[in-house]
XYZ file of C-alpha atoms in Angstrom:
517
model
C 0.288 -50.569 35.297
C -0.371 -54.475 34.824
C -2.447 -53.611 31.411
C 0.519 -51.413 30.194
C 3.013 -54.139 30.991
C 0.896 -56.880 29.304
C 0.577 -54.790 26.270
C 4.004 -53.738 25.838
C 5.071 -57.609 26.682
C 2.645 -58.859 23.679
C 3.908 -56.151 21.352
C 7.364 -56.934 22.052
C 6.677 -60.656 21.485
C 4.971 -59.947 18.340
C 7.698 -57.685 17.247
C 10.093 -60.375 18.001
C 8.492 -62.766 15.590
C 8.624 -60.534 12.726
C 11.141 -61.021 9.976
C 14.281 -58.781 9.668
C 12.764 -56.739 7.009
C 9.343 -55.881 8.602
C 11.252 -55.091 11.815
C 13.301 -52.405 9.870
C 10.036 -51.178 8.275
C 8.442 -50.762 11.614
C 11.237 -48.950 13.146
C 11.605 -46.452 10.211
C 7.825 -45.864 10.321
C 7.852 -45.143 13.911
C 10.702 -42.867 13.742
C 9.341 -41.063 10.741
C 5.901 -40.471 12.579
C 7.548 -39.325 15.680
C 9.849 -36.985 13.816
C 6.802 -35.505 11.805
C 4.734 -34.934 14.827
C 7.658 -33.476 16.628
C 8.572 -31.162 13.850
C 4.808 -29.881 13.512
C 4.726 -29.113 17.088
C 8.057 -27.344 17.034
C 7.365 -25.034 13.825
C 3.864 -24.315 15.252
C 5.267 -23.111 18.547
C 7.945 -20.882 16.879
C 7.375 -16.972 17.594
C 5.739 -15.409 14.390
C 8.033 -12.505 13.735
C 6.885 -9.374 11.769
C 8.870 -6.335 10.216
C 9.082 -3.734 12.688
C 10.925 -1.182 10.383
C 12.672 -1.591 7.187
C 15.013 0.469 4.951
C 16.709 1.701 8.049
C 20.285 3.315 8.258
C 22.950 1.804 10.240
C 22.550 4.599 12.849
C 18.718 3.856 13.415
C 18.997 0.191 13.161
C 21.636 0.331 16.173
C 19.508 2.760 18.176
C 16.446 0.466 17.691
C 18.197 -2.711 18.739
C 19.447 -0.889 21.824
C 15.865 -0.094 22.632
C 14.870 -3.508 22.257
C 17.689 -5.033 24.271
C 16.709 -2.695 27.118
C 13.171 -3.889 27.113
C 14.350 -7.474 26.791
C 12.306 -8.167 23.463
C 13.419 -10.776 21.133
C 14.281 -9.594 17.772
C 15.572 -10.380 14.229
C 18.025 -8.460 12.230
C 18.185 -9.101 8.247
C 21.538 -10.043 6.924
C 21.580 -6.529 5.190
C 21.084 -4.736 8.518
C 18.484 -2.507 7.573
C 15.410 -4.596 8.543
C 14.349 -5.342 12.349
C 11.567 -7.840 12.864
C 9.741 -8.500 16.342
C 7.106 -10.703 17.390
C 3.905 -9.917 15.678
C 1.772 -9.200 18.805
C 4.211 -6.346 19.726
C 4.682 -4.555 16.488
C 2.042 -1.820 16.750
C 2.979 -1.346 20.431
C 6.726 -0.934 19.709
C 6.068 1.259 16.779
C 4.417 3.804 18.842
C 6.922 3.627 21.566
C 9.837 4.119 19.520
C 8.113 6.943 17.414
C 7.561 8.641 20.916
C 11.427 8.273 21.339
C 12.021 9.970 17.958
C 12.933 6.691 16.295
C 13.890 6.119 13.361
C 15.548 9.460 12.862
C 16.527 8.878 9.074
C 19.747 9.405 7.639
C 21.992 12.195 9.027
C 21.295 14.357 11.886
C 18.640 17.109 12.212
C 18.137 20.289 14.454
C 18.496 17.930 17.616
C 22.031 18.487 17.244
C 21.668 21.678 19.136
C 19.962 20.061 21.969
C 23.455 19.386 23.513
C 25.106 22.818 23.985
C 28.814 22.728 23.946
C 30.742 25.823 25.732
C 33.175 27.467 23.613
C 31.861 26.503 20.307
C 33.184 29.052 17.488
C 31.024 30.665 14.799
C 32.384 28.392 12.324
C 31.192 25.330 14.210
C 27.671 26.664 14.640
C 27.552 27.536 10.918
C 28.547 23.927 10.103
C 26.166 22.375 12.554
C 23.464 24.513 11.121
C 24.265 23.227 7.607
C 24.385 19.731 8.800
C 21.066 19.936 10.584
C 19.324 21.572 7.507
C 20.613 18.988 5.155
C 19.414 16.105 7.737
C 15.871 17.554 8.066
C 15.423 18.107 4.250
C 16.644 14.496 3.604
C 14.116 13.152 6.275
C 11.270 15.255 4.603
C 12.249 13.854 1.212
C 12.370 10.286 2.473
C 8.655 10.608 3.576
C 7.707 9.989 -0.217
C 6.373 6.577 -0.855
C 8.632 6.209 -3.893
C 11.942 7.252 -2.128
C 14.182 4.823 -0.218
C 16.747 7.036 0.830
C 18.150 10.686 0.018
C 21.020 12.799 0.605
C 21.070 16.578 0.513
C 24.245 18.835 0.089
C 23.939 22.598 0.442
C 26.551 25.195 -0.414
C 26.079 28.481 1.349
C 28.377 31.262 -0.082
C 29.994 33.818 2.316
C 28.469 37.099 2.728
C 29.736 39.827 0.982
C 29.707 43.400 1.687
C 28.448 44.642 -1.981
C 25.164 43.071 -2.985
C 26.020 42.969 -6.661
C 28.820 40.497 -5.702
C 26.772 38.213 -3.364
C 26.304 34.724 -4.641
C 23.202 32.753 -4.346
C 23.205 29.526 -2.482
C 22.975 26.236 -4.041
C 21.931 22.720 -3.276
C 22.176 18.966 -4.839
C 19.829 16.093 -4.074
C 20.530 12.584 -4.537
C 17.610 10.118 -4.627
C 17.789 6.362 -4.224
C 14.177 4.948 -5.326
C 12.654 1.720 -4.132
C 12.817 -1.390 -6.182
C 9.968 -0.992 -9.074
C 9.384 2.497 -8.295
C 9.392 5.550 -10.420
C 9.211 9.279 -9.611
C 7.236 11.575 -11.755
C 7.715 15.119 -12.844
C 5.480 16.902 -10.423
C 7.315 15.254 -7.464
C 10.656 16.136 -8.815
C 9.393 19.846 -9.006
C 7.903 19.577 -5.574
C 11.462 18.317 -3.917
C 13.157 21.233 -6.036
C 10.679 23.992 -4.453
C 10.912 22.221 -1.080
C 14.638 22.709 -1.157
C 14.657 26.140 -2.459
C 11.966 27.445 -0.097
C 13.907 26.046 2.865
C 17.086 28.171 2.224
C 17.092 31.665 2.146
C 18.053 33.332 -1.227
C 17.827 30.045 -3.161
C 15.888 29.837 -6.510
C 14.424 26.467 -7.739
C 16.807 26.615 -10.654
C 19.719 26.644 -8.090
C 18.703 23.089 -7.140
C 19.879 19.784 -8.904
C 18.354 16.584 -8.534
C 19.833 13.286 -9.455
C 19.139 9.484 -8.959
C 21.433 6.809 -7.659
C 22.672 6.089 -11.223
C 23.474 9.894 -11.613
C 20.894 10.657 -14.148
C 19.757 14.262 -13.843
C 16.040 14.503 -12.926
C 15.742 18.145 -12.450
C 16.748 18.979 -16.180
C 13.138 19.995 -17.072
C 13.280 22.791 -14.556
C 15.860 24.712 -16.965
C 13.857 24.257 -20.118
C 11.486 26.475 -21.824
C 8.541 27.380 -19.671
C 6.149 26.610 -22.425
C 6.910 22.837 -22.453
C 6.334 22.785 -18.716
C 2.813 23.896 -19.261
C 1.732 21.073 -21.351
C 1.042 18.683 -18.313
C -0.917 21.404 -16.474
C -2.898 22.212 -19.807
C -3.946 18.386 -20.318
C -5.033 18.302 -16.590
C -6.991 21.365 -16.797
C -8.635 20.104 -20.189
C -9.509 16.815 -18.532
C -10.925 18.488 -15.482
C -13.081 20.629 -17.567
C -14.579 17.883 -19.668
C -15.088 15.787 -16.416
C -16.853 18.549 -14.622
C -19.227 19.243 -17.547
C -19.925 15.589 -18.301
C -20.758 14.983 -14.512
C -23.237 17.817 -14.339
C -24.914 16.705 -17.470
C -25.110 12.973 -16.488
C -26.584 13.871 -12.937
C -29.182 16.018 -14.496
C -30.291 13.276 -16.910
C -30.375 10.587 -14.305
C -32.853 12.505 -12.545
C -35.021 12.295 -15.672
C -34.204 8.890 -17.225
C -33.335 6.897 -13.941
C -30.060 6.126 -12.144
C -27.635 4.403 -14.103
C -29.437 4.936 -17.545
C -27.415 7.601 -19.103
C -23.825 8.006 -20.053
C -22.137 11.329 -21.153
C -18.870 11.659 -22.630
C -17.524 15.488 -23.273
C -14.644 16.562 -25.699
C -13.473 20.347 -25.074
C -11.098 22.158 -27.339
C -9.430 24.893 -25.460
C -7.384 27.795 -26.255
C -4.233 28.279 -24.174
C -2.684 31.103 -26.213
C -1.832 34.192 -24.155
C -3.161 37.248 -26.103
C -3.082 40.878 -25.356
C -5.538 43.139 -27.274
C -4.913 47.084 -27.322
C -7.621 48.999 -28.895
C -7.603 53.004 -29.362
C -10.866 54.805 -30.195
C -11.317 58.579 -31.305
C -14.397 60.724 -30.951
C -14.153 63.778 -33.205
C -17.550 65.155 -32.008
C -16.390 65.290 -28.366
C -13.110 67.300 -28.550
C -11.042 67.780 -25.323
C -9.351 71.239 -24.353
C -5.511 70.313 -24.487
C -4.091 73.823 -23.640
C -5.333 77.454 -23.297
C -3.131 80.712 -24.033
C -4.734 84.167 -23.146
C -3.330 87.669 -23.927
C -5.289 90.597 -22.018
C -5.315 94.031 -23.112
C -6.301 96.976 -20.721
C -6.728 100.734 -21.201
C -5.762 103.285 -18.700
C -6.838 106.767 -19.014
C -4.786 108.249 -16.069
C -1.412 109.423 -16.734
C 1.840 109.213 -14.864
C 1.324 112.615 -13.207
C -2.161 111.618 -11.898
C -4.104 113.782 -14.458
C -6.400 112.611 -17.149
C -4.617 112.100 -20.219
C -5.893 112.553 -23.732
C -4.264 109.523 -25.128
C -5.026 106.762 -22.811
C -2.748 103.557 -22.449
C -4.053 100.370 -24.002
C -3.341 96.612 -22.783
C -4.220 93.805 -25.424
C -5.230 90.316 -24.186
C -4.904 87.377 -26.570
C -6.199 83.785 -25.823
C -5.233 80.887 -27.796
C -7.116 77.473 -27.019
C -5.751 73.986 -28.474
C -8.136 71.199 -28.775
C -7.278 67.371 -28.684
C -9.421 64.798 -30.260
C -10.922 62.513 -27.691
C -8.951 59.158 -27.728
C -9.831 56.005 -25.626
C -6.979 53.137 -25.269
C -8.130 49.864 -23.994
C -5.720 47.050 -23.177
C -7.236 43.459 -22.683
C -5.464 40.246 -21.595
C -7.709 37.437 -23.281
C -8.464 34.540 -20.774
C -6.223 31.449 -21.129
C -8.125 28.182 -21.686
C -11.054 29.660 -23.393
C -13.451 27.168 -24.983
C -13.020 26.865 -28.821
C -15.307 24.042 -29.333
C -17.434 21.554 -27.484
C -18.482 18.014 -28.596
C -20.859 16.192 -26.479
C -22.032 12.442 -26.847
C -24.879 11.155 -24.996
C -26.074 7.548 -24.651
C -29.456 7.131 -22.986
C -31.224 3.851 -21.994
C -34.739 2.933 -23.103
C -37.490 1.530 -20.977
C -38.580 -2.003 -20.203
C -41.917 -3.716 -20.108
C -42.989 -7.171 -19.195
C -44.931 -9.353 -21.608
C -47.381 -11.938 -20.990
C -44.641 -14.388 -20.107
C -43.185 -12.262 -17.412
C -40.138 -11.349 -19.793
C -38.740 -7.872 -19.948
C -38.898 -6.523 -23.445
C -36.824 -3.305 -24.385
C -38.938 -0.352 -25.544
C -36.770 2.449 -27.288
C -37.609 6.074 -26.297
C -39.660 8.065 -28.746
C -38.502 10.800 -30.933
C -39.954 13.548 -28.649
C -38.157 12.216 -25.754
C -34.602 12.106 -27.491
C -35.416 15.875 -28.715
C -36.273 16.893 -25.170
C -33.176 15.222 -23.675
C -30.965 16.854 -26.465
C -32.438 20.361 -25.774
C -31.689 19.732 -22.017
C -28.226 18.880 -22.865
C -27.888 21.860 -25.054
C -28.985 24.459 -22.655
C -27.110 22.985 -19.563
C -23.846 22.906 -21.434
C -24.131 26.095 -23.041
C -23.957 24.886 -26.551
C -22.961 27.581 -29.274
C -23.530 26.725 -32.892
C -21.664 29.555 -34.126
C -18.501 27.991 -32.906
C -19.188 24.691 -34.223
C -20.439 22.819 -31.071
C -21.938 19.449 -31.552
C -24.243 17.152 -29.506
C -25.529 13.719 -30.438
C -27.911 11.961 -28.216
C -28.438 8.179 -29.025
C -30.691 5.621 -27.477
C -29.484 2.118 -26.910
C -30.528 -0.752 -24.537
C -28.065 -1.176 -21.752
C -28.076 -2.339 -17.995
C -25.988 -0.865 -15.639
C -25.284 -3.203 -12.597
C -25.046 -1.104 -9.490
C -22.694 -2.422 -6.819
C -22.245 -0.860 -3.699
C -18.557 -0.690 -2.419
C -18.313 -1.981 0.996
C -15.081 -2.134 2.910
C -14.402 -5.798 3.541
C -11.519 -7.096 5.168
C -8.969 -8.566 2.731
C -8.178 -12.161 2.371
C -4.865 -11.656 3.876
C -6.428 -9.976 7.006
C -8.913 -12.744 7.279
C -6.275 -15.473 7.088
C -4.186 -13.603 9.621
C -6.899 -13.560 11.997
C -7.435 -17.426 12.083
C -3.802 -18.297 11.751
C -3.323 -19.440 15.267
C -6.403 -21.858 15.072
C -5.295 -23.133 11.777
C -2.042 -24.106 12.906
C -3.376 -25.929 16.051
C -5.906 -27.648 13.866
C -3.014 -28.716 11.322
C -1.278 -30.306 14.124
C -4.282 -32.113 15.447
C -5.209 -33.403 11.990
C -1.634 -34.633 11.383
C -1.485 -36.221 14.708
C -4.897 -37.940 14.203
C -3.837 -39.174 10.770
C -0.578 -40.677 11.899
C -2.182 -42.340 14.871
C -5.289 -43.824 12.849
C -3.588 -44.774 9.582
C 0.017 -45.458 10.587
C 0.457 -46.200 14.298
C -2.789 -48.131 14.884
C -2.516 -50.538 11.662
C 1.145 -51.031 12.750
C 0.166 -52.005 16.424
C -2.483 -54.469 15.041
C -0.181 -55.991 12.488
C 2.399 -56.426 15.214
C -0.122 -57.815 17.894
C -1.470 -60.168 15.194
C 1.940 -61.711 15.035
C 2.238 -62.061 18.802
C 1.536 -65.555 20.495
C -1.738 -65.786 22.525
C -1.078 -65.016 26.190
C -1.315 -68.080 28.578
C -4.243 -66.435 30.402
C -6.361 -66.592 27.357
C -6.034 -70.348 26.421
C -9.264 -72.247 27.063
C -9.114 -74.674 30.059
C -8.533 -78.460 29.378
C -6.598 -81.083 30.851
C -3.746 -82.232 28.746
C -2.719 -85.756 28.134
C 0.361 -86.792 30.070
C 2.012 -87.707 26.821
C 1.450 -87.373 23.121
C 2.526 -90.041 20.972
C 5.283 -89.391 18.148
C 6.674 -86.319 19.914
C 9.185 -85.485 22.450
C 10.811 -82.752 24.361
C 10.278 -79.208 22.910
C 7.924 -80.578 20.163
C 5.643 -82.633 22.726
C 5.456 -79.382 24.917
C 4.370 -77.330 21.749
C 1.774 -79.904 20.989
C 0.601 -79.780 24.648
C 0.088 -75.967 24.475
C -1.694 -76.308 21.018
C -4.269 -79.053 22.634
C -4.645 -76.723 25.501
C -5.792 -74.048 23.168
C -8.303 -76.303 21.559
C -9.820 -77.288 24.867
C -12.525 -79.886 25.225
C -14.541 -78.370 28.023
C -14.668 -74.671 26.460
C -14.167 -73.293 29.881
C -11.727 -70.549 30.482
C -8.737 -71.499 32.849
C -6.921 -69.003 34.800
C -3.098 -68.574 34.575
C -2.533 -70.550 37.663
C -4.780 -73.584 36.572
C -3.034 -73.554 33.053
C 0.283 -73.450 34.732
C -0.603 -76.535 36.944
C -2.066 -78.487 33.848
C 1.298 -77.818 31.867
C 3.345 -78.853 35.007
C 1.280 -81.954 35.418
C 1.382 -82.952 31.854
C 5.335 -82.817 31.691
C 7.016 -81.521 34.955
C 10.518 -81.787 33.647
C 9.890 -80.112 30.435
C 8.057 -77.292 32.467
C 10.822 -76.885 34.819
C 13.444 -76.501 31.997
C 11.279 -73.843 30.124
C 10.830 -72.060 33.471
C 14.335 -72.061 34.278
C 15.228 -70.554 30.857
C 12.717 -67.734 31.200
C 14.254 -66.764 34.655
C 17.705 -66.729 33.062
């Protein structure tokens, strides 16, 4: 404690000797340094909040906040009310717990509306609840798409009619709100349409209308000509055919020329026309019996009386046979997507040999090797010269850098792992910097301005009087002479006090009296 008091006393004495401008500077630097350290510690010790759920409906946000209040877990809600954040270390745990509790449920109600049975519910109320539940379940399913922020489904169920020809089909409309910067593709719209139509009995895909939040009709393509809808599927089929054929050829060539030393590109022209072929053939040499007509004639010699008659009765049998020429009718539906023409381009790398200097020199492949490769490709791809198929094999130098894809953590994941360590290191660095480069030089500057303590004055007997000086000036000169010292021996505080009192007891008493006051 004595050392601390002596340090504070000396520091205050040095501070008191500074000018007004330097005093203000010292105070400002001290306050700024203390504030910087305090702010660093404050912000570092703040809880790191992460998003628990986003794009929530008002009902889901209220239910989630209620659960968090029950568990006494701190949380933050965005200004729009659709984002809930919790401490980072509790995000995964809370998501699992809330999912087990059925949260978030999504917009609207689902089939859980029937969990609470109400006595005395009419058939109309049951039908209305069923429609609400079906709309809510469909909306939740549609919201599961990555591009969809929210959706609403409206279903119109007509009343049952006694006559089937008067029964109307149910219809539905779907409103989609897309996420910012997201677009929805035509296959996804078709999927939504078929999802809704398949979930409601008696509904057809053309009975479903899909619009976005701006009122643009997205399902208009469903009512267009079916031939235009086949365009995208035809392109996909053509690309898959080309990709499959190129992959088979390239894998075969790489086993011959080496991994990464062959590149294959295939262009296929396909016929997507739907054709029906009917053939009728006749065979005149192999007739077929069409119909037979027979007339039989019989002779009866016995009369009606039972005696033999001289004029017997005759019965005539006539037979007429009609023949039909043999005819065969064949009706054939030609396959869709039949190959009309193939064009294959193959790029093959050469070989590399080292010279005397150890440098690799490219060696092109021979003509026989190129012909062998071309023959392999022709047979594996089923090239047909009659339909105009083409194949080109080119030998050029190239190197393919093989890289193995290894799943490595992203930069964000690495930084998040060491974020707590970085925060504490940053605090320690800032504190050390402030102490070494701001506080320490400041203290040294103030201490240098402080007067030397009495205990550090070298011992020497002071003269009783100094010519040419009286009062405070003489006493100050006595202190200066005591600092110079003649014997070079360090005196204690008591000895120096005695020497000063002996030199001028009256002046010493006045100073001591002022110190006490």
